[in-house]
Amino acid sequence: MAKIKEYDIEEMEELYDLGKALASPVRLEILQLLYDKSLIIGEIAKEMNLPASSAAFHLKILEKAGLLRMEEQPGTRGTTKLCTRKVDILNINLVKKNAEINELVNMEMPVGAYTGCQVSPTCGLCAEDGVLGNEDMEQCFYYPERIRAGVLWTSSGYVEYKFPNKVPKKRTPKRLAFSGEICSEAPGYREDWKSDITVWINGVECGTWTSPGDLGARRGRLNPPSIPDGSTQYGLWVTWVVDQEGCWIDGERAGDTVIDQLHLMDAPFVKVRLGNKKDARYVGGFNLFGKHFGDYDQDLVMTVEY
C-alpha cells in the first residue's frame, strides 16, 4: 500500500522543511536509493560515494521533513541507524481554508466493534444468521466474530468504542454528535422498563437519557428472521451533542460540559462509552441496534464539526 503524506498551505514550517529536503539532488538520490530497501548510514554513504558525515547531514534533513525514519540498530561497534523511506506520495493542498465555514467528519461504527465492555445477564449478541455464541455468557462478548453483531444487549454495564479521530491536526473541534438506536433491556421485553443510559466521551460524562422501555410490542421494520417475536425489536434514535455551550440530548440541555473539556485533539481516537451508572435511578440495561436491525439502517454514528 502506498504511504501518503498530506500537507496544508497553512502548515508553513512543515512545508519549509519539505522544500528544503527536496531542494538537493543528493537528497533526491537518497530517496530513490531507499525506494525498496532499508540501509544503514554507512551503506548509504558507500552507495552515494559520500563521507559518512555528509550522508548523516542529508539524512537528518530528510528525517526532519518526515520523509524517512531512522532507527537505532546494534552494529559491530556500538549502534548504527537503519534508514527507511516513510512516504510514497506527497499531497500539498494550496487552498487556504475559509475560517468562516465549518467542516464535518462523519463516522459509523458497528455495534460489535467495541474495544471494552462490562455486561451482565440478560446479555448477548446477534448477527443476521443468529445469536453469536450463547446468550447470558459474558465470554461470548470477546469472540472475534462479535464484529458481525447487528444487535447487542445487556441488563447493566457498558460498552466502549474508539472512533478514529479524523479531524485534521491544528483544527479546532466545535461540535461533536453521537447517535444510535437504543432502548432498555428486560427479559423478553417490557414496554415500561425504564433505563438511565449515560454517554461518556474521553472519560467525560456528557448526559443521561432515560429510555422509556424495552420495545418489543411490534417487530422492528428491518429485523431478519433470526430475531424472534416476543423479544426486543427496535429502539429509539437518540443523539448526544457536545458543543461550545454544553451537552444536549435530542435538543434538550443535558449538562454543562463543553467540547474543549473533551480534549479531542490529544489522541488519534475518540473514546465513547455508553452504559448505566451503578448509582443510576433506573439501571435497566440497554439494547444497541446496527445496520439491518431495528428501525434505522445505520450503525453507531459520530460526527465532529470543526
PDB file of C-alpha atoms in Angstrom:
ATOM      1  CA  MET A   1       0.000   0.000   0.000  1.00  0.00           C
ATOM      2  CA  ALA A   2       1.255   3.459  -0.876  1.00  0.00           C
ATOM      3  CA  LYS A   3       2.154   5.662   2.087  1.00  0.00           C
ATOM      4  CA  ILE A   4       0.629   9.109   1.568  1.00  0.00           C
ATOM      5  CA  LYS A   5       1.509  12.275   3.482  1.00  0.00           C
ATOM      6  CA  GLU A   6      -0.776  15.305   3.379  1.00  0.00           C
ATOM      7  CA  TYR A   7       0.437  18.908   3.654  1.00  0.00           C
ATOM      8  CA  ASP A   8      -1.573  22.087   4.042  1.00  0.00           C
ATOM      9  CA  ILE A   9      -0.588  25.583   2.854  1.00  0.00           C
ATOM     10  CA  GLU A  10      -1.160  26.883   6.388  1.00  0.00           C
ATOM     11  CA  GLU A  11       1.454  24.490   7.822  1.00  0.00           C
ATOM     12  CA  MET A  12       4.283  26.794   6.789  1.00  0.00           C
ATOM     13  CA  GLU A  13       7.053  25.323   8.936  1.00  0.00           C
ATOM     14  CA  GLU A  14       6.390  21.777   7.717  1.00  0.00           C
ATOM     15  CA  LEU A  15       6.284  22.952   4.087  1.00  0.00           C
ATOM     16  CA  TYR A  16       9.554  24.810   4.591  1.00  0.00           C
ATOM     17  CA  ASP A  17      11.223  21.637   5.917  1.00  0.00           C
ATOM     18  CA  LEU A  18       9.793  19.658   2.990  1.00  0.00           C
ATOM     19  CA  GLY A  19      11.010  22.192   0.423  1.00  0.00           C
ATOM     20  CA  LYS A  20      14.476  22.208   1.979  1.00  0.00           C
ATOM     21  CA  ALA A  21      14.612  18.407   1.932  1.00  0.00           C
ATOM     22  CA  LEU A  22      13.655  18.197  -1.746  1.00  0.00           C
ATOM     23  CA  ALA A  23      15.892  21.062  -2.863  1.00  0.00           C
ATOM     24  CA  SER A  24      19.004  18.899  -3.110  1.00  0.00           C
ATOM     25  CA  PRO A  25      19.784  16.412  -5.914  1.00  0.00           C
ATOM     26  CA  VAL A  26      21.770  14.364  -3.370  1.00  0.00           C
ATOM     27  CA  ARG A  27      18.776  14.006  -1.078  1.00  0.00           C
ATOM     28  CA  LEU A  28      16.532  13.081  -4.014  1.00  0.00           C
ATOM     29  CA  GLU A  29      19.015  10.350  -4.952  1.00  0.00           C
ATOM     30  CA  ILE A  30      18.969   9.076  -1.371  1.00  0.00           C
ATOM     31  CA  LEU A  31      15.173   8.793  -1.504  1.00  0.00           C
ATOM     32  CA  GLN A  32      15.469   6.809  -4.742  1.00  0.00           C
ATOM     33  CA  LEU A  33      18.126   4.582  -3.162  1.00  0.00           C
ATOM     34  CA  LEU A  34      15.737   3.768  -0.323  1.00  0.00           C
ATOM     35  CA  TYR A  35      12.859   3.004  -2.685  1.00  0.00           C
ATOM     36  CA  ASP A  36      12.692  -0.736  -1.997  1.00  0.00           C
ATOM     37  CA  LYS A  37      15.173  -1.355   0.802  1.00  0.00           C
ATOM     38  CA  SER A  38      16.438  -0.060   4.122  1.00  0.00           C
ATOM     39  CA  LEU A  39      20.111   0.799   4.598  1.00  0.00           C
ATOM     40  CA  ILE A  40      22.359   1.910   7.436  1.00  0.00           C
ATOM     41  CA  ILE A  41      24.136   5.242   7.173  1.00  0.00           C
ATOM     42  CA  GLY A  42      27.453   3.650   6.236  1.00  0.00           C
ATOM     43  CA  GLU A  43      25.878   1.716   3.374  1.00  0.00           C
ATOM     44  CA  ILE A  44      24.202   4.867   2.046  1.00  0.00           C
ATOM     45  CA  ALA A  45      27.493   6.763   2.214  1.00  0.00           C
ATOM     46  CA  LYS A  46      29.222   3.982   0.257  1.00  0.00           C
ATOM     47  CA  GLU A  47      26.474   3.773  -2.395  1.00  0.00           C
ATOM     48  CA  MET A  48      26.471   7.553  -2.828  1.00  0.00           C
ATOM     49  CA  ASN A  49      30.267   7.892  -2.661  1.00  0.00           C
ATOM     50  CA  LEU A  50      29.908  10.383   0.200  1.00  0.00           C
ATOM     51  CA  PRO A  51      31.738  10.827   3.508  1.00  0.00           C
ATOM     52  CA  ALA A  52      29.686   9.304   6.332  1.00  0.00           C
ATOM     53  CA  SER A  53      29.356  12.749   7.933  1.00  0.00           C
ATOM     54  CA  SER A  54      27.845  14.205   4.735  1.00  0.00           C
ATOM     55  CA  ALA A  55      25.410  11.303   4.395  1.00  0.00           C
ATOM     56  CA  ALA A  56      24.327  11.771   8.012  1.00  0.00           C
ATOM     57  CA  PHE A  57      23.785  15.503   7.375  1.00  0.00           C
ATOM     58  CA  HIS A  58      21.465  14.868   4.412  1.00  0.00           C
ATOM     59  CA  LEU A  59      19.616  12.083   6.221  1.00  0.00           C
ATOM     60  CA  LYS A  60      18.921  14.318   9.197  1.00  0.00           C
ATOM     61  CA  ILE A  61      17.247  16.880   6.903  1.00  0.00           C
ATOM     62  CA  LEU A  62      15.129  14.162   5.275  1.00  0.00           C
ATOM     63  CA  GLU A  63      14.147  12.831   8.689  1.00  0.00           C
ATOM     64  CA  LYS A  64      13.100  16.274   9.932  1.00  0.00           C
ATOM     65  CA  ALA A  65      10.860  16.637   6.876  1.00  0.00           C
ATOM     66  CA  GLY A  66       9.192  13.335   7.752  1.00  0.00           C
ATOM     67  CA  LEU A  67      10.353  11.614   4.570  1.00  0.00           C
ATOM     68  CA  LEU A  68      12.336   8.833   6.208  1.00  0.00           C
ATOM     69  CA  ARG A  69      12.676   7.014   9.509  1.00  0.00           C
ATOM     70  CA  MET A  70      15.971   6.339  11.295  1.00  0.00           C
ATOM     71  CA  GLU A  71      16.024   3.559  13.898  1.00  0.00           C
ATOM     72  CA  GLU A  72      18.949   2.544  16.042  1.00  0.00           C
ATOM     73  CA  GLN A  73      20.275  -0.966  15.358  1.00  0.00           C
ATOM     74  CA  PRO A  74      23.106  -2.900  17.040  1.00  0.00           C
ATOM     75  CA  GLY A  75      26.299  -2.730  14.986  1.00  0.00           C
ATOM     76  CA  THR A  76      29.802  -4.140  15.130  1.00  0.00           C
ATOM     77  CA  ARG A  77      30.928  -1.052  17.027  1.00  0.00           C
ATOM     78  CA  GLY A  78      28.086   0.124  19.226  1.00  0.00           C
ATOM     79  CA  THR A  79      24.893   1.106  17.413  1.00  0.00           C
ATOM     80  CA  THR A  80      24.119   2.370  13.954  1.00  0.00           C
ATOM     81  CA  LYS A  81      20.985   3.816  12.345  1.00  0.00           C
ATOM     82  CA  LEU A  82      18.832   1.973   9.844  1.00  0.00           C
ATOM     83  CA  CYS A  83      17.169   4.336   7.352  1.00  0.00           C
ATOM     84  CA  THR A  84      13.783   3.582   5.789  1.00  0.00           C
ATOM     85  CA  ARG A  85      11.704   5.741   3.459  1.00  0.00           C
ATOM     86  CA  LYS A  86       8.372   6.734   5.100  1.00  0.00           C
ATOM     87  CA  VAL A  87       6.451   8.353   2.233  1.00  0.00           C
ATOM     88  CA  ASP A  88       5.493   7.285  -1.295  1.00  0.00           C
ATOM     89  CA  ILE A  89       3.174  10.129  -2.294  1.00  0.00           C
ATOM     90  CA  LEU A  90       3.084  13.772  -1.210  1.00  0.00           C
ATOM     91  CA  ASN A  91      -0.144  15.770  -1.439  1.00  0.00           C
ATOM     92  CA  ILE A  92       0.055  19.535  -0.909  1.00  0.00           C
ATOM     93  CA  ASN A  93      -3.171  21.497  -0.504  1.00  0.00           C
ATOM     94  CA  LEU A  94      -2.507  25.057  -1.685  1.00  0.00           C
ATOM     95  CA  VAL A  95      -6.048  26.292  -0.984  1.00  0.00           C
ATOM     96  CA  LYS A  96      -6.446  28.193   2.269  1.00  0.00           C
ATOM     97  CA  LYS A  97      -9.430  27.095   4.330  1.00  0.00           C
ATOM     98  CA  ASN A  98     -12.237  29.612   4.812  1.00  0.00           C
ATOM     99  CA  ALA A  99     -12.346  30.160   8.564  1.00  0.00           C
ATOM    100  CA  GLU A 100     -15.983  31.251   8.289  1.00  0.00           C
ATOM    101  CA  ILE A 101     -17.152  27.831   7.050  1.00  0.00           C
ATOM    102  CA  ASN A 102     -17.126  24.778   9.324  1.00  0.00           C
ATOM    103  CA  GLU A 103     -16.318  21.309   8.013  1.00  0.00           C
ATOM    104  CA  LEU A 104     -17.533  17.870   9.115  1.00  0.00           C
ATOM    105  CA  VAL A 105     -16.166  14.377   9.528  1.00  0.00           C
ATOM    106  CA  ASN A 106     -18.695  11.581   9.877  1.00  0.00           C
ATOM    107  CA  MET A 107     -18.003   8.002  11.016  1.00  0.00           C
ATOM    108  CA  GLU A 108     -20.119   4.887  11.513  1.00  0.00           C
ATOM    109  CA  MET A 109     -19.140   2.130  13.954  1.00  0.00           C
ATOM    110  CA  PRO A 110     -20.664  -1.387  14.009  1.00  0.00           C
ATOM    111  CA  VAL A 111     -22.213  -2.159  17.393  1.00  0.00           C
ATOM    112  CA  GLY A 112     -19.948  -5.201  17.695  1.00  0.00           C
ATOM    113  CA  ALA A 113     -16.731  -3.197  17.196  1.00  0.00           C
ATOM    114  CA  TYR A 114     -16.411  -2.186  20.853  1.00  0.00           C
ATOM    115  CA  THR A 115     -12.950  -2.123  22.437  1.00  0.00           C
ATOM    116  CA  GLY A 116     -14.104  -2.752  26.001  1.00  0.00           C
ATOM    117  CA  CYS A 117     -17.236  -3.843  27.832  1.00  0.00           C
ATOM    118  CA  GLN A 118     -18.823  -4.852  31.121  1.00  0.00           C
ATOM    119  CA  VAL A 119     -22.021  -6.867  30.765  1.00  0.00           C
ATOM    120  CA  SER A 120     -24.389  -8.968  32.874  1.00  0.00           C
ATOM    121  CA  PRO A 121     -27.313 -11.317  32.108  1.00  0.00           C
ATOM    122  CA  THR A 122     -29.563 -10.902  30.343  1.00  0.00           C
ATOM    123  CA  CYS A 123     -26.936 -10.223  27.662  1.00  0.00           C
ATOM    124  CA  GLY A 124     -25.923 -11.328  24.216  1.00  0.00           C
ATOM    125  CA  LEU A 125     -25.039 -10.542  20.637  1.00  0.00           C
ATOM    126  CA  CYS A 126     -26.949 -11.365  17.474  1.00  0.00           C
ATOM    127  CA  ALA A 127     -25.927 -11.295  13.819  1.00  0.00           C
ATOM    128  CA  GLU A 128     -28.127 -11.765  10.764  1.00  0.00           C
ATOM    129  CA  ASP A 129     -27.646 -15.549  10.974  1.00  0.00           C
ATOM    130  CA  GLY A 130     -28.456 -15.809  14.684  1.00  0.00           C
ATOM    131  CA  VAL A 131     -27.069 -15.441  18.204  1.00  0.00           C
ATOM    132  CA  LEU A 132     -23.267 -15.335  18.446  1.00  0.00           C
ATOM    133  CA  GLY A 133     -22.174 -17.976  20.924  1.00  0.00           C
ATOM    134  CA  ASN A 134     -24.682 -18.319  23.767  1.00  0.00           C
ATOM    135  CA  GLU A 135     -26.928 -15.829  25.485  1.00  0.00           C
ATOM    136  CA  ASP A 136     -26.100 -14.719  29.044  1.00  0.00           C
ATOM    137  CA  MET A 137     -22.437 -15.759  28.783  1.00  0.00           C
ATOM    138  CA  GLU A 138     -20.033 -12.849  29.182  1.00  0.00           C
ATOM    139  CA  GLN A 139     -17.156 -14.643  27.437  1.00  0.00           C
ATOM    140  CA  CYS A 140     -19.111 -14.536  24.161  1.00  0.00           C
ATOM    141  CA  PHE A 141     -18.617 -10.758  24.134  1.00  0.00           C
ATOM    142  CA  TYR A 142     -14.925 -11.413  23.455  1.00  0.00           C
ATOM    143  CA  TYR A 143     -15.373 -13.750  20.495  1.00  0.00           C
ATOM    144  CA  PRO A 144     -13.649 -12.395  17.348  1.00  0.00           C
ATOM    145  CA  GLU A 145     -16.905 -12.765  15.407  1.00  0.00           C
ATOM    146  CA  ARG A 146     -18.542 -10.134  17.632  1.00  0.00           C
ATOM    147  CA  ILE A 147     -17.696  -7.626  14.871  1.00  0.00           C
ATOM    148  CA  ARG A 148     -20.620  -9.119  12.892  1.00  0.00           C
ATOM    149  CA  ALA A 149     -23.189  -8.328  15.585  1.00  0.00           C
ATOM    150  CA  GLY A 150     -26.128  -6.197  14.477  1.00  0.00           C
ATOM    151  CA  VAL A 151     -27.713  -6.001  17.915  1.00  0.00           C
ATOM    152  CA  LEU A 152     -26.162  -6.084  21.391  1.00  0.00           C
ATOM    153  CA  TRP A 153     -27.883  -6.223  24.784  1.00  0.00           C
ATOM    154  CA  THR A 154     -27.044  -6.291  28.484  1.00  0.00           C
ATOM    155  CA  SER A 155     -29.020  -5.703  31.683  1.00  0.00           C
ATOM    156  CA  SER A 156     -26.304  -3.401  33.105  1.00  0.00           C
ATOM    157  CA  GLY A 157     -22.744  -2.249  32.499  1.00  0.00           C
ATOM    158  CA  TYR A 158     -21.304  -0.524  29.457  1.00  0.00           C
ATOM    159  CA  VAL A 159     -19.696  -0.865  26.043  1.00  0.00           C
ATOM    160  CA  GLU A 160     -16.871   1.377  24.849  1.00  0.00           C
ATOM    161  CA  TYR A 161     -15.798   2.286  21.321  1.00  0.00           C
ATOM    162  CA  LYS A 162     -12.775   4.051  19.871  1.00  0.00           C
ATOM    163  CA  PHE A 163     -13.678   6.114  16.818  1.00  0.00           C
ATOM    164  CA  PRO A 164     -10.761   7.233  14.634  1.00  0.00           C
ATOM    165  CA  ASN A 165     -10.025  10.925  15.095  1.00  0.00           C
ATOM    166  CA  LYS A 166     -10.309  12.265  11.543  1.00  0.00           C
ATOM    167  CA  VAL A 167     -10.202  15.945  12.468  1.00  0.00           C
ATOM    168  CA  PRO A 168      -7.129  17.459  10.762  1.00  0.00           C
ATOM    169  CA  LYS A 169      -4.389  18.498  13.144  1.00  0.00           C
ATOM    170  CA  LYS A 170      -4.333  22.144  14.149  1.00  0.00           C
ATOM    171  CA  ARG A 171      -8.115  22.362  13.639  1.00  0.00           C
ATOM    172  CA  THR A 172     -10.466  23.202  16.494  1.00  0.00           C
ATOM    173  CA  PRO A 173     -13.470  20.916  17.097  1.00  0.00           C
ATOM    174  CA  LYS A 174     -16.635  22.933  17.702  1.00  0.00           C
ATOM    175  CA  ARG A 175     -19.358  20.305  17.949  1.00  0.00           C
ATOM    176  CA  LEU A 176     -19.499  16.549  18.440  1.00  0.00           C
ATOM    177  CA  ALA A 177     -22.609  14.423  17.959  1.00  0.00           C
ATOM    178  CA  PHE A 178     -23.004  10.744  18.829  1.00  0.00           C
ATOM    179  CA  SER A 179     -26.140   8.862  17.750  1.00  0.00           C
ATOM    180  CA  GLY A 180     -27.568   5.376  17.891  1.00  0.00           C
ATOM    181  CA  GLU A 181     -30.725   3.301  18.016  1.00  0.00           C
ATOM    182  CA  ILE A 182     -31.183   2.396  21.674  1.00  0.00           C
ATOM    183  CA  CYS A 183     -33.703   1.050  24.177  1.00  0.00           C
ATOM    184  CA  SER A 184     -33.735  -0.621  27.615  1.00  0.00           C
ATOM    185  CA  GLU A 185     -33.143  -4.345  28.254  1.00  0.00           C
ATOM    186  CA  ALA A 186     -35.534  -6.584  30.186  1.00  0.00           C
ATOM    187  CA  PRO A 187     -36.025 -10.367  29.925  1.00  0.00           C
ATOM    188  CA  GLY A 188     -38.159 -10.847  26.815  1.00  0.00           C
ATOM    189  CA  TYR A 189     -39.399  -7.272  26.550  1.00  0.00           C
ATOM    190  CA  ARG A 190     -41.274  -4.734  28.687  1.00  0.00           C
ATOM    191  CA  GLU A 191     -42.536  -1.520  27.153  1.00  0.00           C
ATOM    192  CA  ASP A 192     -42.425   0.288  30.536  1.00  0.00           C
ATOM    193  CA  TRP A 193     -38.930  -0.876  31.606  1.00  0.00           C
ATOM    194  CA  LYS A 194     -37.038   2.386  32.135  1.00  0.00           C
ATOM    195  CA  SER A 195     -33.270   2.745  31.956  1.00  0.00           C
ATOM    196  CA  ASP A 196     -30.930   5.681  32.572  1.00  0.00           C
ATOM    197  CA  ILE A 197     -28.339   5.453  29.790  1.00  0.00           C
ATOM    198  CA  THR A 198     -25.273   7.695  30.020  1.00  0.00           C
ATOM    199  CA  VAL A 199     -22.626   8.592  27.439  1.00  0.00           C
ATOM    200  CA  TRP A 200     -19.037   9.458  28.321  1.00  0.00           C
ATOM    201  CA  ILE A 201     -16.625  10.898  25.740  1.00  0.00           C
ATOM    202  CA  ASN A 202     -12.925  10.579  26.502  1.00  0.00           C
ATOM    203  CA  GLY A 203     -13.921   9.772  30.071  1.00  0.00           C
ATOM    204  CA  VAL A 204     -16.071  12.902  30.493  1.00  0.00           C
ATOM    205  CA  GLU A 205     -19.766  12.465  31.291  1.00  0.00           C
ATOM    206  CA  CYS A 206     -21.939  14.012  28.584  1.00  0.00           C
ATOM    207  CA  GLY A 207     -25.521  13.434  29.684  1.00  0.00           C
ATOM    208  CA  THR A 208     -28.023  10.745  30.639  1.00  0.00           C
ATOM    209  CA  TRP A 209     -31.062   9.747  28.586  1.00  0.00           C
ATOM    210  CA  THR A 210     -33.918   7.797  30.155  1.00  0.00           C
ATOM    211  CA  SER A 211     -35.207   5.095  27.849  1.00  0.00           C
ATOM    212  CA  PRO A 212     -38.970   4.606  28.296  1.00  0.00           C
ATOM    213  CA  GLY A 213     -38.810   0.838  27.907  1.00  0.00           C
ATOM    214  CA  ASP A 214     -37.627  -2.331  26.204  1.00  0.00           C
ATOM    215  CA  LEU A 215     -39.550  -2.115  22.945  1.00  0.00           C
ATOM    216  CA  GLY A 216     -40.967  -5.329  21.528  1.00  0.00           C
ATOM    217  CA  ALA A 217     -44.719  -4.969  21.013  1.00  0.00           C
ATOM    218  CA  ARG A 218     -44.175  -4.913  17.250  1.00  0.00           C
ATOM    219  CA  ARG A 219     -41.406  -6.185  15.001  1.00  0.00           C
ATOM    220  CA  GLY A 220     -38.571  -3.897  14.015  1.00  0.00           C
ATOM    221  CA  ARG A 221     -39.009  -2.966  10.388  1.00  0.00           C
ATOM    222  CA  LEU A 222     -35.537  -4.226   9.391  1.00  0.00           C
ATOM    223  CA  ASN A 223     -35.183  -7.286  11.610  1.00  0.00           C
ATOM    224  CA  PRO A 224     -34.052 -10.527   9.966  1.00  0.00           C
ATOM    225  CA  PRO A 225     -35.783 -13.849  10.823  1.00  0.00           C
ATOM    226  CA  SER A 226     -33.072 -14.526  13.446  1.00  0.00           C
ATOM    227  CA  ILE A 227     -34.864 -12.045  15.770  1.00  0.00           C
ATOM    228  CA  PRO A 228     -37.853 -13.948  17.213  1.00  0.00           C
ATOM    229  CA  ASP A 229     -41.187 -12.464  18.207  1.00  0.00           C
ATOM    230  CA  GLY A 230     -41.528 -11.897  21.935  1.00  0.00           C
ATOM    231  CA  SER A 231     -38.113 -10.280  22.267  1.00  0.00           C
ATOM    232  CA  THR A 232     -36.721  -6.764  21.906  1.00  0.00           C
ATOM    233  CA  GLN A 233     -37.454  -5.495  18.391  1.00  0.00           C
ATOM    234  CA  TYR A 234     -36.302  -1.916  17.928  1.00  0.00           C
ATOM    235  CA  GLY A 235     -35.046   1.214  19.682  1.00  0.00           C
ATOM    236  CA  LEU A 236     -35.360   4.969  19.514  1.00  0.00           C
ATOM    237  CA  TRP A 237     -32.865   7.110  17.604  1.00  0.00           C
ATOM    238  CA  VAL A 238     -31.068   9.200  20.248  1.00  0.00           C
ATOM    239  CA  THR A 239     -28.424  11.888  19.703  1.00  0.00           C
ATOM    240  CA  TRP A 240     -25.980  13.278  22.254  1.00  0.00           C
ATOM    241  CA  VAL A 241     -24.336  16.604  21.305  1.00  0.00           C
ATOM    242  CA  VAL A 242     -21.455  18.437  22.958  1.00  0.00           C
ATOM    243  CA  ASP A 243     -20.683  21.931  21.696  1.00  0.00           C
ATOM    244  CA  GLN A 244     -19.232  25.201  22.953  1.00  0.00           C
ATOM    245  CA  GLU A 245     -22.250  25.843  25.184  1.00  0.00           C
ATOM    246  CA  GLY A 246     -22.846  22.470  26.845  1.00  0.00           C
ATOM    247  CA  CYS A 247     -24.331  18.977  26.375  1.00  0.00           C
ATOM    248  CA  TRP A 248     -27.641  18.203  24.674  1.00  0.00           C
ATOM    249  CA  ILE A 249     -29.752  15.083  24.163  1.00  0.00           C
ATOM    250  CA  ASP A 250     -32.204  15.307  21.274  1.00  0.00           C
ATOM    251  CA  GLY A 251     -32.054  19.088  21.549  1.00  0.00           C
ATOM    252  CA  GLU A 252     -32.674  19.255  25.311  1.00  0.00           C
ATOM    253  CA  ARG A 253     -29.907  20.531  27.582  1.00  0.00           C
ATOM    254  CA  ALA A 254     -28.285  17.652  29.484  1.00  0.00           C
ATOM    255  CA  GLY A 255     -25.178  19.142  31.139  1.00  0.00           C
ATOM    256  CA  ASP A 256     -22.580  21.886  31.313  1.00  0.00           C
ATOM    257  CA  THR A 257     -19.618  20.015  29.790  1.00  0.00           C
ATOM    258  CA  VAL A 258     -18.300  21.911  26.756  1.00  0.00           C
ATOM    259  CA  ILE A 259     -16.361  20.465  23.851  1.00  0.00           C
ATOM    260  CA  ASP A 260     -12.980  21.861  24.915  1.00  0.00           C
ATOM    261  CA  GLN A 261     -13.188  19.687  28.041  1.00  0.00           C
ATOM    262  CA  LEU A 262     -13.182  16.550  25.878  1.00  0.00           C
ATOM    263  CA  HIS A 263      -9.586  17.187  24.660  1.00  0.00           C
ATOM    264  CA  LEU A 264     -10.441  15.633  21.314  1.00  0.00           C
ATOM    265  CA  MET A 265      -7.122  16.511  19.666  1.00  0.00           C
ATOM    266  CA  ASP A 266      -4.962  14.813  22.310  1.00  0.00           C
ATOM    267  CA  ALA A 267      -5.244  11.313  20.788  1.00  0.00           C
ATOM    268  CA  PRO A 268      -5.694   9.593  17.393  1.00  0.00           C
ATOM    269  CA  PHE A 269      -9.053   8.246  18.558  1.00  0.00           C
ATOM    270  CA  VAL A 270     -12.186   9.455  20.359  1.00  0.00           C
ATOM    271  CA  LYS A 271     -13.313   7.123  23.146  1.00  0.00           C
ATOM    272  CA  VAL A 272     -17.089   6.805  23.534  1.00  0.00           C
ATOM    273  CA  ARG A 273     -18.609   4.798  26.403  1.00  0.00           C
ATOM    274  CA  LEU A 274     -22.333   4.082  26.702  1.00  0.00           C
ATOM    275  CA  GLY A 275     -23.947   2.405  29.681  1.00  0.00           C
ATOM    276  CA  ASN A 276     -25.660   2.521  33.058  1.00  0.00           C
ATOM    277  CA  LYS A 277     -24.079   4.225  36.037  1.00  0.00           C
ATOM    278  CA  LYS A 278     -24.086   1.934  39.066  1.00  0.00           C
ATOM    279  CA  ASP A 279     -25.967   4.518  41.112  1.00  0.00           C
ATOM    280  CA  ALA A 280     -28.485   5.399  38.397  1.00  0.00           C
ATOM    281  CA  ARG A 281     -32.154   5.574  39.422  1.00  0.00           C
ATOM    282  CA  TYR A 282     -33.091   3.158  36.640  1.00  0.00           C
ATOM    283  CA  VAL A 283     -30.430   0.523  35.934  1.00  0.00           C
ATOM    284  CA  GLY A 284     -32.431  -1.066  33.164  1.00  0.00           C
ATOM    285  CA  GLY A 285     -29.659  -2.085  30.774  1.00  0.00           C
ATOM    286  CA  PHE A 286     -29.665  -1.296  27.079  1.00  0.00           C
ATOM    287  CA  ASN A 287     -30.013  -2.666  23.563  1.00  0.00           C
ATOM    288  CA  LEU A 288     -27.973  -1.229  20.682  1.00  0.00           C
ATOM    289  CA  PHE A 289     -29.112  -1.782  17.103  1.00  0.00           C
ATOM    290  CA  GLY A 290     -26.930  -1.548  14.000  1.00  0.00           C
ATOM    291  CA  LYS A 291     -27.496  -1.877  10.269  1.00  0.00           C
ATOM    292  CA  HIS A 292     -30.182  -4.336   9.133  1.00  0.00           C
ATOM    293  CA  PHE A 293     -31.734  -4.447  12.613  1.00  0.00           C
ATOM    294  CA  GLY A 294     -34.402  -2.431  14.413  1.00  0.00           C
ATOM    295  CA  ASP A 295     -35.968   0.571  12.653  1.00  0.00           C
ATOM    296  CA  TYR A 296     -32.923   2.521  11.396  1.00  0.00           C
ATOM    297  CA  ASP A 297     -30.470   1.156   8.841  1.00  0.00           C
ATOM    298  CA  GLN A 298     -27.417   2.706  10.479  1.00  0.00           C
ATOM    299  CA  ASP A 299     -24.673   1.726  12.862  1.00  0.00           C
ATOM    300  CA  LEU A 300     -23.499   3.971  15.701  1.00  0.00           C
ATOM    301  CA  VAL A 301     -22.664   7.388  14.242  1.00  0.00           C
ATOM    302  CA  MET A 302     -20.237  10.075  15.382  1.00  0.00           C
ATOM    303  CA  THR A 303     -19.962  13.459  13.656  1.00  0.00           C
ATOM    304  CA  VAL A 304     -17.430  16.147  14.506  1.00  0.00           C
ATOM    305  CA  GLU A 305     -17.744  19.719  13.234  1.00  0.00           C
ATOM    306  CA  TYR A 306     -14.563  21.789  13.170  1.00  0.00           C
TER     307      TYR A 306
END
